[in-house]
Tab-separated table of C-alpha atoms in Angstrom:
chain	number	residue	atom	x	y	z
A	1	UNK	CA	29.426	49.242	-51.189
A	2	UNK	CA	26.806	50.505	-53.289
A	3	UNK	CA	27.657	51.965	-56.623
A	4	UNK	CA	25.599	52.855	-59.748
A	5	UNK	CA	26.088	50.895	-62.922
A	6	UNK	CA	24.685	50.199	-66.187
A	7	UNK	CA	25.852	46.555	-66.524
A	8	UNK	CA	23.042	44.193	-66.817
A	9	UNK	CA	25.011	41.588	-65.485
A	10	UNK	CA	23.882	41.623	-62.040
A	11	UNK	CA	20.431	42.116	-62.842
A	12	UNK	CA	19.057	39.086	-60.697
A	13	UNK	CA	20.909	40.642	-57.706
A	14	UNK	CA	19.814	44.273	-58.402
A	15	UNK	CA	16.772	46.136	-56.995
A	16	UNK	CA	15.469	48.565	-60.087
A	17	UNK	CA	14.843	52.031	-59.419
A	18	UNK	CA	12.557	53.689	-62.460
A	19	UNK	CA	12.008	56.818	-60.944
A	20	UNK	CA	15.378	57.454	-59.339
A	21	UNK	CA	15.776	60.918	-58.504
A	22	UNK	CA	18.889	62.600	-59.476
A	23	UNK	CA	20.996	63.919	-56.963
A	24	UNK	CA	22.125	67.393	-56.248
A	25	UNK	CA	25.663	67.456	-57.303
A	26	UNK	CA	26.879	67.442	-60.983
A	27	UNK	CA	24.908	64.689	-62.876
A	28	UNK	CA	25.923	65.258	-66.216
A	29	UNK	CA	27.448	62.293	-66.992
A	30	UNK	CA	23.776	60.797	-66.110
A	31	UNK	CA	22.522	63.016	-68.884
A	32	UNK	CA	24.886	61.234	-71.402
A	33	UNK	CA	23.141	57.427	-70.692
A	34	UNK	CA	19.180	57.865	-71.106
A	35	UNK	CA	18.948	54.162	-70.203
A	36	UNK	CA	17.168	53.208	-66.902
A	37	UNK	CA	19.928	52.757	-63.985
A	38	UNK	CA	20.209	49.999	-62.070
A	39	UNK	CA	21.439	50.165	-58.134
A	40	UNK	CA	23.393	47.034	-57.206
A	41	UNK	CA	25.845	45.737	-54.847
A	42	UNK	CA	29.155	45.299	-56.801
A	43	UNK	CA	31.723	43.672	-54.802
A	44	UNK	CA	35.695	45.283	-55.206
A	45	UNK	CA	37.758	43.482	-57.647
A	46	UNK	CA	41.120	43.129	-56.327
A	47	UNK	CA	44.077	44.427	-58.739
A	48	UNK	CA	45.949	41.241	-60.137
A	49	UNK	CA	49.189	41.564	-61.193
A	50	UNK	CA	52.294	38.848	-61.300
A	51	UNK	CA	56.003	39.073	-60.001
A	52	UNK	CA	59.044	36.817	-60.468
A	53	UNK	CA	60.710	36.391	-57.582
A	54	UNK	CA	64.216	35.162	-56.887
A	55	UNK	CA	64.079	32.675	-54.085
A	56	UNK	CA	66.506	30.376	-52.203
A	57	UNK	CA	65.338	26.677	-52.437
A	58	UNK	CA	67.327	24.042	-50.493
A	59	UNK	CA	67.928	20.870	-52.259
A	60	UNK	CA	67.677	18.154	-49.858
A	61	UNK	CA	69.188	14.916	-50.275
A	62	UNK	CA	66.161	12.445	-51.008
A	63	UNK	CA	65.875	8.972	-49.808
A	64	UNK	CA	67.294	6.415	-52.732
A	65	UNK	CA	65.773	3.557	-50.522
A	66	UNK	CA	67.176	0.405	-48.952
A	67	UNK	CA	66.600	2.071	-45.558
A	68	UNK	CA	69.585	4.013	-46.542
A	69	UNK	CA	70.329	7.355	-43.800
A	70	UNK	CA	72.886	8.696	-44.845
A	71	UNK	CA	75.855	9.152	-47.858
A	72	UNK	CA	79.444	10.101	-48.305
A	73	UNK	CA	80.100	13.214	-50.588
A	74	UNK	CA	82.610	11.543	-53.110
A	75	UNK	CA	82.652	14.476	-55.464
A	76	UNK	CA	80.781	17.709	-56.430
A	77	UNK	CA	80.063	18.635	-60.378
A	78	UNK	CA	79.126	22.538	-59.345
A	79	UNK	CA	80.271	25.093	-56.707
A	80	UNK	CA	78.979	28.520	-55.609
A	81	UNK	CA	78.397	30.490	-58.452
A	82	UNK	CA	77.529	27.695	-60.840
A	83	UNK	CA	74.156	27.758	-62.892
A	84	UNK	CA	72.353	24.355	-63.400
A	85	UNK	CA	69.375	23.585	-65.308
A	86	UNK	CA	66.876	20.773	-63.995
A	87	UNK	CA	68.136	17.356	-64.040
A	88	UNK	CA	72.107	18.694	-64.086
A	89	UNK	CA	74.450	16.353	-62.109
A	90	UNK	CA	74.817	18.338	-58.861
A	91	UNK	CA	77.209	15.784	-57.150
A	92	UNK	CA	78.281	11.805	-56.515
A	93	UNK	CA	77.352	10.334	-53.158
A	94	UNK	CA	78.519	6.645	-51.787
A	95	UNK	CA	75.901	5.072	-49.799
A	96	UNK	CA	76.345	1.896	-47.881
A	97	UNK	CA	75.658	-0.095	-50.961
A	98	UNK	CA	76.475	1.818	-53.970
A	99	UNK	CA	77.372	5.290	-55.643
A	100	UNK	CA	74.651	7.302	-56.993
A	101	UNK	CA	74.685	10.391	-58.724
A	102	UNK	CA	72.649	13.474	-57.850
A	103	UNK	CA	70.797	15.221	-60.053
A	104	UNK	CA	69.314	18.911	-59.929
A	105	UNK	CA	65.441	19.163	-59.466
A	106	UNK	CA	65.631	23.078	-59.790
A	107	UNK	CA	66.866	25.639	-62.402
A	108	UNK	CA	68.825	28.580	-60.851
A	109	UNK	CA	72.140	29.397	-59.175
A	110	UNK	CA	73.957	27.485	-56.890
A	111	UNK	CA	74.554	29.780	-53.626
A	112	UNK	CA	76.028	27.213	-50.986
A	113	UNK	CA	77.099	24.109	-50.794
A	114	UNK	CA	76.630	22.397	-47.320
A	115	UNK	CA	79.149	19.933	-47.371
A	116	UNK	CA	82.843	18.756	-48.253
A	117	UNK	CA	84.270	16.299	-50.009
A	118	UNK	CA	84.342	13.141	-47.975
A	119	UNK	CA	81.876	14.498	-45.412
A	120	UNK	CA	78.785	12.716	-44.286
A	121	UNK	CA	75.300	13.955	-45.793
A	122	UNK	CA	71.886	12.848	-44.015
A	123	UNK	CA	69.147	11.898	-46.075
A	124	UNK	CA	66.401	14.606	-45.746
A	125	UNK	CA	68.927	17.614	-45.108
A	126	UNK	CA	69.799	20.165	-47.358
A	127	UNK	CA	73.017	19.220	-50.252
A	128	UNK	CA	72.761	22.697	-51.528
A	129	UNK	CA	71.086	26.107	-51.593
A	130	UNK	CA	70.132	26.862	-55.217
A	131	UNK	CA	68.637	30.630	-56.156
A	132	UNK	CA	65.699	29.480	-58.348
A	133	UNK	CA	63.370	31.949	-60.420
A	134	UNK	CA	59.530	31.480	-59.134
A	135	UNK	CA	56.361	33.490	-60.901
A	136	UNK	CA	53.968	34.346	-58.210
A	137	UNK	CA	50.367	35.640	-59.100
A	138	UNK	CA	49.197	37.990	-56.493
A	139	UNK	CA	46.201	40.110	-56.166
A	140	UNK	CA	46.124	43.318	-54.141
A	141	UNK	CA	43.835	42.514	-51.685
A	142	UNK	CA	45.709	39.318	-50.632
A	143	UNK	CA	49.131	41.042	-50.269
A	144	UNK	CA	48.588	42.143	-46.836
A	145	UNK	CA	47.849	38.645	-45.696
A	146	UNK	CA	50.226	36.907	-47.706
A	147	UNK	CA	53.124	39.118	-46.128
A	148	UNK	CA	51.661	38.286	-42.384
A	149	UNK	CA	52.734	34.584	-41.829
A	150	UNK	CA	50.411	32.671	-39.611
A	151	UNK	CA	51.402	32.833	-36.007
A	152	UNK	CA	50.960	29.121	-34.008
A	153	UNK	CA	50.681	29.442	-30.243
A	154	UNK	CA	53.270	26.791	-29.607
A	155	UNK	CA	52.744	26.683	-26.000
A	156	UNK	CA	48.981	26.208	-26.424
A	157	UNK	CA	49.824	23.134	-28.635
A	158	UNK	CA	52.404	21.639	-26.520
A	159	UNK	CA	49.688	21.377	-23.461
A	160	UNK	CA	47.525	20.380	-25.719
A	161	UNK	CA	49.839	17.393	-26.866
A	162	UNK	CA	51.703	16.612	-23.599
A	163	UNK	CA	49.490	14.020	-21.459
A	164	UNK	CA	48.424	15.605	-18.062
A	165	UNK	CA	50.510	13.200	-16.386
A	166	UNK	CA	53.572	15.015	-17.634
A	167	UNK	CA	52.440	18.246	-17.331
A	168	UNK	CA	53.453	18.176	-13.552
A	169	UNK	CA	56.726	17.253	-14.462
A	170	UNK	CA	57.381	20.355	-17.018
A	171	UNK	CA	55.802	22.523	-14.627
A	172	UNK	CA	58.229	21.303	-11.740
A	173	UNK	CA	61.187	22.007	-14.204
A	174	UNK	CA	60.078	25.153	-14.656
A	175	UNK	CA	59.340	26.221	-11.229
A	176	UNK	CA	62.945	24.641	-10.130
A	177	UNK	CA	66.467	25.226	-11.370
A	178	UNK	CA	66.061	22.667	-14.693
A	179	UNK	CA	64.225	23.617	-17.431
A	180	UNK	CA	63.148	20.794	-19.930
A	181	UNK	CA	60.077	19.234	-21.739
A	182	UNK	CA	58.980	15.775	-20.907
A	183	UNK	CA	60.317	14.485	-24.165
A	184	UNK	CA	64.081	15.679	-23.492
A	185	UNK	CA	63.769	14.403	-19.546
A	186	UNK	CA	62.533	10.816	-21.060
A	187	UNK	CA	65.471	11.193	-23.844
A	188	UNK	CA	67.935	11.678	-20.899
A	189	UNK	CA	67.009	9.003	-18.639
A	190	UNK	CA	67.354	6.652	-21.690
A	191	UNK	CA	71.113	7.704	-22.138
A	192	UNK	CA	71.376	7.889	-18.744
A	193	UNK	CA	72.474	11.444	-18.491
A	194	UNK	CA	71.808	13.679	-14.869
A	195	UNK	CA	70.048	16.556	-15.885
A	196	UNK	CA	71.324	18.716	-12.708
A	197	UNK	CA	74.735	18.691	-13.953
A	198	UNK	CA	73.659	19.556	-17.651
A	199	UNK	CA	73.834	23.231	-18.760
A	200	UNK	CA	70.732	23.956	-21.482
A	201	UNK	CA	71.854	25.960	-24.609
A	202	UNK	CA	68.273	27.105	-24.720
A	203	UNK	CA	66.142	30.262	-23.707
A	204	UNK	CA	66.864	30.825	-20.063
A	205	UNK	CA	69.048	27.803	-20.116
A	206	UNK	CA	66.003	25.160	-21.167
A	207	UNK	CA	67.783	22.031	-21.746
A	208	UNK	CA	67.338	21.117	-25.273
A	209	UNK	CA	67.279	17.522	-27.207
A	210	UNK	CA	70.611	18.574	-28.662
A	211	UNK	CA	72.379	18.978	-25.271
A	212	UNK	CA	71.320	15.474	-24.333
A	213	UNK	CA	72.856	13.993	-27.455
A	214	UNK	CA	75.818	15.987	-27.367
A	215	UNK	CA	76.495	14.877	-23.753
A	216	UNK	CA	75.805	11.554	-24.832
A	217	UNK	CA	78.745	11.830	-27.814
A	218	UNK	CA	81.174	13.248	-25.166
A	219	UNK	CA	80.532	10.434	-22.995
A	220	UNK	CA	81.090	8.024	-25.596
A	221	UNK	CA	83.995	9.657	-27.083
A	222	UNK	CA	85.875	9.729	-23.435
A	223	UNK	CA	85.034	6.386	-22.612
A	224	UNK	CA	86.669	5.049	-26.094
A	225	UNK	CA	89.522	7.477	-25.582
A	226	UNK	CA	90.094	5.884	-22.447
A	227	UNK	CA	90.365	2.709	-23.399
A	228	UNK	CA	92.564	3.028	-26.052
A	229	UNK	CA	94.927	5.420	-24.105
A	230	UNK	CA	97.559	3.132	-23.001
A	231	UNK	CA	97.988	2.075	-26.636
A	232	UNK	CA	100.771	4.673	-27.798
A	233	UNK	CA	100.541	5.695	-31.402
A	234	UNK	CA	97.078	4.231	-32.245
A	235	UNK	CA	95.255	5.796	-34.824
A	236	UNK	CA	91.400	6.267	-34.785
A	237	UNK	CA	89.609	6.377	-38.162
A	238	UNK	CA	85.896	6.191	-38.812
A	239	UNK	CA	83.925	3.382	-40.762
A	240	UNK	CA	83.455	3.828	-44.288
A	241	UNK	CA	80.457	3.151	-45.850
A	242	UNK	CA	80.672	-0.570	-46.775
A	243	UNK	CA	82.292	-1.073	-43.126
A	244	UNK	CA	78.941	0.811	-41.828
A	245	UNK	CA	77.229	-1.434	-43.930
A	246	UNK	CA	78.278	-4.681	-42.864
A	247	UNK	CA	78.353	-3.282	-39.137
A	248	UNK	CA	74.378	-3.251	-39.292
A	249	UNK	CA	73.459	-6.164	-41.596
A	250	UNK	CA	75.614	-8.594	-39.624
A	251	UNK	CA	74.359	-7.014	-36.177
A	252	UNK	CA	70.883	-8.322	-37.590
A	253	UNK	CA	72.139	-11.572	-38.598
A	254	UNK	CA	73.244	-11.839	-34.637
A	255	UNK	CA	69.404	-12.629	-33.759
A	256	UNK	CA	69.510	-15.628	-36.629
A	257	UNK	CA	70.320	-18.983	-35.174
A	258	UNK	CA	72.641	-20.423	-38.090
A	259	UNK	CA	72.610	-24.099	-39.020
A	260	UNK	CA	76.035	-25.127	-40.800
A	261	UNK	CA	76.393	-27.661	-43.345
A	262	UNK	CA	80.048	-28.805	-45.325
A	263	UNK	CA	80.107	-30.986	-48.244
A	264	UNK	CA	82.551	-31.569	-51.131
A	265	UNK	CA	82.086	-31.244	-55.192
A	266	UNK	CA	83.972	-33.442	-57.602
A	267	UNK	CA	84.849	-30.534	-60.247
A	268	UNK	CA	86.165	-33.208	-62.732
A	269	UNK	CA	83.057	-33.497	-65.170
A	270	UNK	CA	81.802	-29.597	-64.824
A	271	UNK	CA	85.651	-28.401	-65.945
A	272	UNK	CA	84.838	-30.761	-68.981
A	273	UNK	CA	81.869	-29.215	-69.876
A	274	UNK	CA	83.322	-25.583	-69.194
A	275	UNK	CA	85.661	-26.706	-71.345
A	276	UNK	CA	83.314	-27.226	-74.301
A	277	UNK	CA	81.319	-24.020	-73.321
A	278	UNK	CA	84.583	-22.053	-73.761
A	279	UNK	CA	85.294	-23.771	-77.028
A	280	UNK	CA	82.506	-22.337	-78.451
A	281	UNK	CA	82.893	-18.758	-77.306
A	282	UNK	CA	86.273	-19.064	-78.873
A	283	UNK	CA	84.676	-19.863	-82.478
A	284	UNK	CA	82.039	-16.995	-81.750
A	285	UNK	CA	84.078	-14.261	-80.319
A	286	UNK	CA	81.620	-11.613	-81.653
A	287	UNK	CA	78.627	-12.886	-80.075
A	288	UNK	CA	79.606	-12.389	-76.444
A	289	UNK	CA	81.194	-9.553	-74.289
A	290	UNK	CA	83.375	-11.956	-72.201
A	291	UNK	CA	86.216	-14.374	-73.562
A	292	UNK	CA	85.442	-17.146	-71.590
A	293	UNK	CA	82.874	-18.391	-68.959
A	294	UNK	CA	84.174	-19.005	-65.498
A	295	UNK	CA	82.657	-21.831	-63.235
A	296	UNK	CA	80.105	-19.078	-61.434
A	297	UNK	CA	77.564	-18.936	-64.231
A	298	UNK	CA	77.538	-22.945	-64.153
A	299	UNK	CA	76.854	-22.958	-60.432
A	300	UNK	CA	74.436	-20.086	-60.266
A	301	UNK	CA	72.087	-21.801	-62.785
A	302	UNK	CA	72.203	-25.169	-60.935
A	303	UNK	CA	71.424	-23.307	-57.933
A	304	UNK	CA	68.511	-21.526	-59.432
A	305	UNK	CA	67.307	-25.344	-61.140
A	306	UNK	CA	67.494	-26.364	-57.105
A	307	UNK	CA	65.563	-23.755	-55.747
A	308	UNK	CA	62.855	-24.813	-57.933
A	309	UNK	CA	62.485	-28.085	-56.119
A	310	UNK	CA	62.961	-26.591	-52.797
A	311	UNK	CA	61.019	-22.952	-53.044
A	312	UNK	CA	61.590	-22.446	-49.011
A	313	UNK	CA	65.123	-21.817	-49.450
A	314	UNK	CA	64.293	-18.912	-51.526
A	315	UNK	CA	61.778	-17.767	-49.346
A	316	UNK	CA	61.979	-14.628	-46.752
A	317	UNK	CA	60.846	-14.879	-43.023
A	318	UNK	CA	58.761	-11.935	-42.078
A	319	UNK	CA	58.073	-11.539	-38.008
A	320	UNK	CA	58.192	-9.039	-35.782
A	321	UNK	CA	59.784	-11.326	-33.064
A	322	UNK	CA	55.953	-12.596	-32.577
A	323	UNK	CA	55.815	-16.376	-33.640
A	324	UNK	CA	52.267	-16.271	-33.717
A	325	UNK	CA	52.733	-13.398	-36.784
A	326	UNK	CA	55.457	-15.027	-38.342
A	327	UNK	CA	55.209	-15.944	-41.793
A	328	UNK	CA	56.955	-17.051	-44.984
A	329	UNK	CA	57.055	-15.009	-48.340
A	330	UNK	CA	57.855	-17.364	-51.126
A	331	UNK	CA	59.378	-15.439	-53.795
A	332	UNK	CA	59.075	-17.034	-57.195
A	333	UNK	CA	62.036	-14.895	-58.830
A	334	UNK	CA	65.526	-16.244	-58.278
A	335	UNK	CA	67.950	-12.818	-57.758
A	336	UNK	CA	70.931	-14.764	-56.781
A	337	UNK	CA	73.644	-12.548	-55.189
A	338	UNK	CA	77.579	-13.048	-55.886
A	339	UNK	CA	79.573	-11.594	-52.975
A	340	UNK	CA	82.414	-9.636	-54.894
A	341	UNK	CA	85.517	-8.389	-53.262
A	342	UNK	CA	86.430	-4.848	-54.316
A	343	UNK	CA	88.656	-1.957	-53.680
A	344	UNK	CA	86.152	-0.612	-51.222
A	345	UNK	CA	85.136	-3.756	-49.491
A	346	UNK	CA	82.733	-6.348	-49.681
A	347	UNK	CA	79.665	-6.026	-52.158
A	348	UNK	CA	77.105	-8.554	-52.719
A	349	UNK	CA	75.000	-7.572	-56.155
A	350	UNK	CA	72.494	-10.009	-57.436
A	351	UNK	CA	71.526	-11.164	-60.786
A	352	UNK	CA	67.711	-10.838	-61.469
A	353	UNK	CA	65.542	-13.402	-62.640
A	354	UNK	CA	68.259	-16.348	-62.917
A	355	UNK	CA	65.286	-18.745	-63.822
A	356	UNK	CA	64.814	-17.617	-67.041
A	357	UNK	CA	68.400	-17.153	-67.673
A	358	UNK	CA	70.728	-18.950	-69.890
A	359	UNK	CA	74.065	-20.089	-68.787
A	360	UNK	CA	75.838	-17.157	-71.633
A	361	UNK	CA	73.010	-14.719	-70.330
A	362	UNK	CA	74.061	-15.401	-66.464
A	363	UNK	CA	78.108	-14.855	-67.820
A	364	UNK	CA	76.829	-11.690	-69.594
A	365	UNK	CA	75.443	-10.095	-66.230
A	366	UNK	CA	78.316	-11.484	-64.000
A	367	UNK	CA	80.781	-9.711	-66.412
A	368	UNK	CA	78.713	-6.559	-66.446
A	369	UNK	CA	78.717	-6.322	-62.684
A	370	UNK	CA	82.523	-7.121	-62.136
A	371	UNK	CA	83.115	-4.357	-64.421
A	372	UNK	CA	80.874	-1.752	-62.631
A	373	UNK	CA	82.548	-3.102	-59.312
A	374	UNK	CA	85.845	-2.190	-60.585
A	375	UNK	CA	84.603	1.160	-60.769
A	376	UNK	CA	82.682	1.569	-57.691
A	377	UNK	CA	79.885	2.141	-59.966
A	378	UNK	CA	77.337	-0.510	-59.240
A	379	UNK	CA	73.956	0.697	-58.434
A	380	UNK	CA	71.210	0.483	-55.807
A	381	UNK	CA	69.281	-1.754	-58.133
A	382	UNK	CA	71.897	-4.264	-58.417
A	383	UNK	CA	72.223	-4.424	-54.854
A	384	UNK	CA	68.655	-4.895	-53.987
A	385	UNK	CA	66.209	-8.071	-53.879
A	386	UNK	CA	68.683	-10.989	-53.216
A	387	UNK	CA	67.053	-14.198	-52.326
A	388	UNK	CA	70.393	-15.806	-51.954
A	389	UNK	CA	73.950	-15.894	-52.029
A	390	UNK	CA	77.040	-17.410	-53.023
A	391	UNK	CA	80.328	-16.454	-51.678
A	392	UNK	CA	83.509	-17.656	-53.612
A	393	UNK	CA	86.019	-17.208	-50.959
A	394	UNK	CA	88.173	-20.138	-52.713
A	395	UNK	CA	89.549	-17.406	-55.126
A	396	UNK	CA	91.612	-16.077	-52.590
A	397	UNK	CA	92.257	-19.247	-50.648
A	398	UNK	CA	90.704	-21.395	-47.761
A	399	UNK	CA	88.499	-24.346	-48.061
A	400	UNK	CA	85.643	-24.419	-45.529
A	401	UNK	CA	84.118	-21.338	-43.896
A	402	UNK	CA	81.534	-20.108	-41.805
A	403	UNK	CA	79.296	-17.726	-43.927
A	404	UNK	CA	76.853	-15.367	-42.311
A	405	UNK	CA	73.200	-15.199	-43.484
A	406	UNK	CA	71.803	-11.811	-44.043
A	407	UNK	CA	68.151	-11.170	-42.255
A	408	UNK	CA	66.382	-11.186	-45.854
A	409	UNK	CA	67.538	-14.021	-46.703
A	410	UNK	CA	67.391	-17.915	-45.623
A	411	UNK	CA	70.926	-19.407	-46.997
A	412	UNK	CA	74.042	-18.494	-48.100
A	413	UNK	CA	76.711	-20.866	-49.541
A	414	UNK	CA	80.897	-20.332	-49.444
A	415	UNK	CA	82.728	-22.061	-52.117
A	416	UNK	CA	86.267	-23.095	-51.156
A	417	UNK	CA	89.479	-23.319	-52.871
A	418	UNK	CA	89.445	-26.320	-55.833
A	419	UNK	CA	91.970	-28.719	-54.659
A	420	UNK	CA	93.108	-31.978	-56.553
A	421	UNK	CA	93.367	-34.816	-54.035
A	422	UNK	CA	93.499	-38.479	-54.022
A	423	UNK	CA	89.782	-40.410	-54.054
A	424	UNK	CA	88.652	-43.937	-54.184
A	425	UNK	CA	86.996	-44.908	-57.618
A	426	UNK	CA	84.528	-47.815	-58.012
A	427	UNK	CA	87.346	-50.439	-58.154
A	428	UNK	CA	88.737	-49.363	-54.907
A	429	UNK	CA	91.394	-47.840	-56.622
A	430	UNK	CA	92.918	-44.287	-55.670
A	431	UNK	CA	93.038	-41.727	-58.491
A	432	UNK	CA	93.546	-37.775	-58.180
A	433	UNK	CA	90.167	-35.927	-58.245
A	434	UNK	CA	89.242	-32.168	-58.209
A	435	UNK	CA	86.969	-31.295	-55.324
A	436	UNK	CA	85.559	-28.008	-54.261
A	437	UNK	CA	84.766	-27.887	-50.156
A	438	UNK	CA	81.470	-25.909	-49.739
A	439	UNK	CA	79.966	-24.196	-46.650
A	440	UNK	CA	76.303	-24.003	-46.297
A	441	UNK	CA	74.443	-21.668	-43.675
A	442	UNK	CA	70.883	-21.543	-43.089
A	443	UNK	CA	68.128	-19.805	-41.012
A	444	UNK	CA	67.505	-22.367	-38.459
A	445	UNK	CA	64.421	-20.882	-37.140
A	446	UNK	CA	62.376	-22.434	-40.343
A	447	UNK	CA	65.080	-24.203	-42.398
A	448	UNK	CA	66.007	-27.781	-40.598
A	449	UNK	CA	69.578	-29.770	-41.290
A	450	UNK	CA	67.298	-32.585	-43.440
A	451	UNK	CA	66.169	-29.473	-45.773
A	452	UNK	CA	69.719	-27.939	-46.406
A	453	UNK	CA	71.312	-31.277	-46.869
A	454	UNK	CA	68.645	-32.412	-49.503
A	455	UNK	CA	68.893	-29.165	-50.982
A	456	UNK	CA	72.525	-29.194	-51.224
A	457	UNK	CA	72.772	-32.639	-52.615
A	458	UNK	CA	70.465	-31.575	-55.455
A	459	UNK	CA	72.460	-28.666	-56.242
A	460	UNK	CA	75.999	-30.884	-56.076
A	461	UNK	CA	74.377	-33.589	-58.471
A	462	UNK	CA	73.507	-31.047	-60.800
A	463	UNK	CA	77.079	-29.784	-61.102
A	464	UNK	CA	78.649	-33.139	-60.751
A	465	UNK	CA	76.580	-34.311	-64.048
A	466	UNK	CA	76.008	-30.910	-66.233
A	467	UNK	CA	74.036	-33.504	-68.406
A	468	UNK	CA	71.346	-33.134	-66.562
A	469	UNK	CA	71.031	-29.336	-66.941
A	470	UNK	CA	69.638	-30.016	-69.974
A	471	UNK	CA	66.968	-32.521	-68.625
A	472	UNK	CA	65.950	-29.576	-66.396
A	473	UNK	CA	65.079	-27.443	-69.291
A	474	UNK	CA	61.286	-26.506	-69.989
């Protein structure tokens, strides 16, 4: 638009008219300004204003790591109508590995809780809706455009993304009695669902992905109900989060050929060594958070020393099923896991960097993890990154076991119950000995029998001769 102005800001883009004739309309305002006028193109400047809007923000359950896809709601710290600030606690969730408190990322008013206590929440799905305050800077010239959302031609995109080989199937579906996209038809084929007998819930009877999944769930439920129908009074209950974790990890372990190896460790010398440690603790009670040392810290430290001589036992096998691309990752840190029996089930936290810790420091870590486990409060960091595991099944009972390796490790050892048994000494006399049976499992794809035997013997030698522990210090 062309307008008159006295401003010198646009001199570079103007044309000067020194002899500009006055127009015939009212020119009194020009007489007030005797300086030359310039003719320029001045763009409209939109009117600017700020507005405060109340918007509803869905608070999503974020990924908490370790491949966790769902969590159980343990308790809510808020309810509809509660006002929260950033970082206020929203709820506590129990994954298949640990319990975690979820904090708010928004400040505002809670409008809706999407789950009840004990419901299963999916990662990436809304936990709560929060009415939050948001400042928006808007220009009047942009208001019209902002109020008009961009319209995407989904039909055109679908045609562009759909290969020509699959479009014929889609067109045949539209022309016939079955309306379904190629992706839905592939899913139905994978699940063994006959589309001709399925009523779609979409527009004009279109079959959606949800219809296939609902049908699959019904088929599984009917099959399960039929298989137990003869068992009168049977109670069906879903798996707990920890049971789901065991289900998934042990199912993966079925692909690992597991090599078993058993042995016995004489405990007389280490029993004396442990007694001397506890005598030291008793004389300095203010230095330690625990009243006494169990055998476990000694076993853990000896295992770390053995790993230093046999680093392959601390490695991880990385592969995608192809032997040509398989490789070993040698891990310098010794994150030794300890299987714990809790009220919620089996969990395996690990002690980080055992290679640089003393026996007392290891004992302190075990004490800390035991306290957290009793409260079901072990975090994901304590459960992540284990490199080898010790399972002390002997505290409950039994001698030998068949421990199962998890896919991220190459070995696990189970400790049996310590027994007092007769043994021959060096003079062939029968003497009483305290003996602990042990059971190894190793990944036989990369660990052979000789390796696990030598590694196990080195660990055994350190336990049976605690004086050698000092010789390993650097």
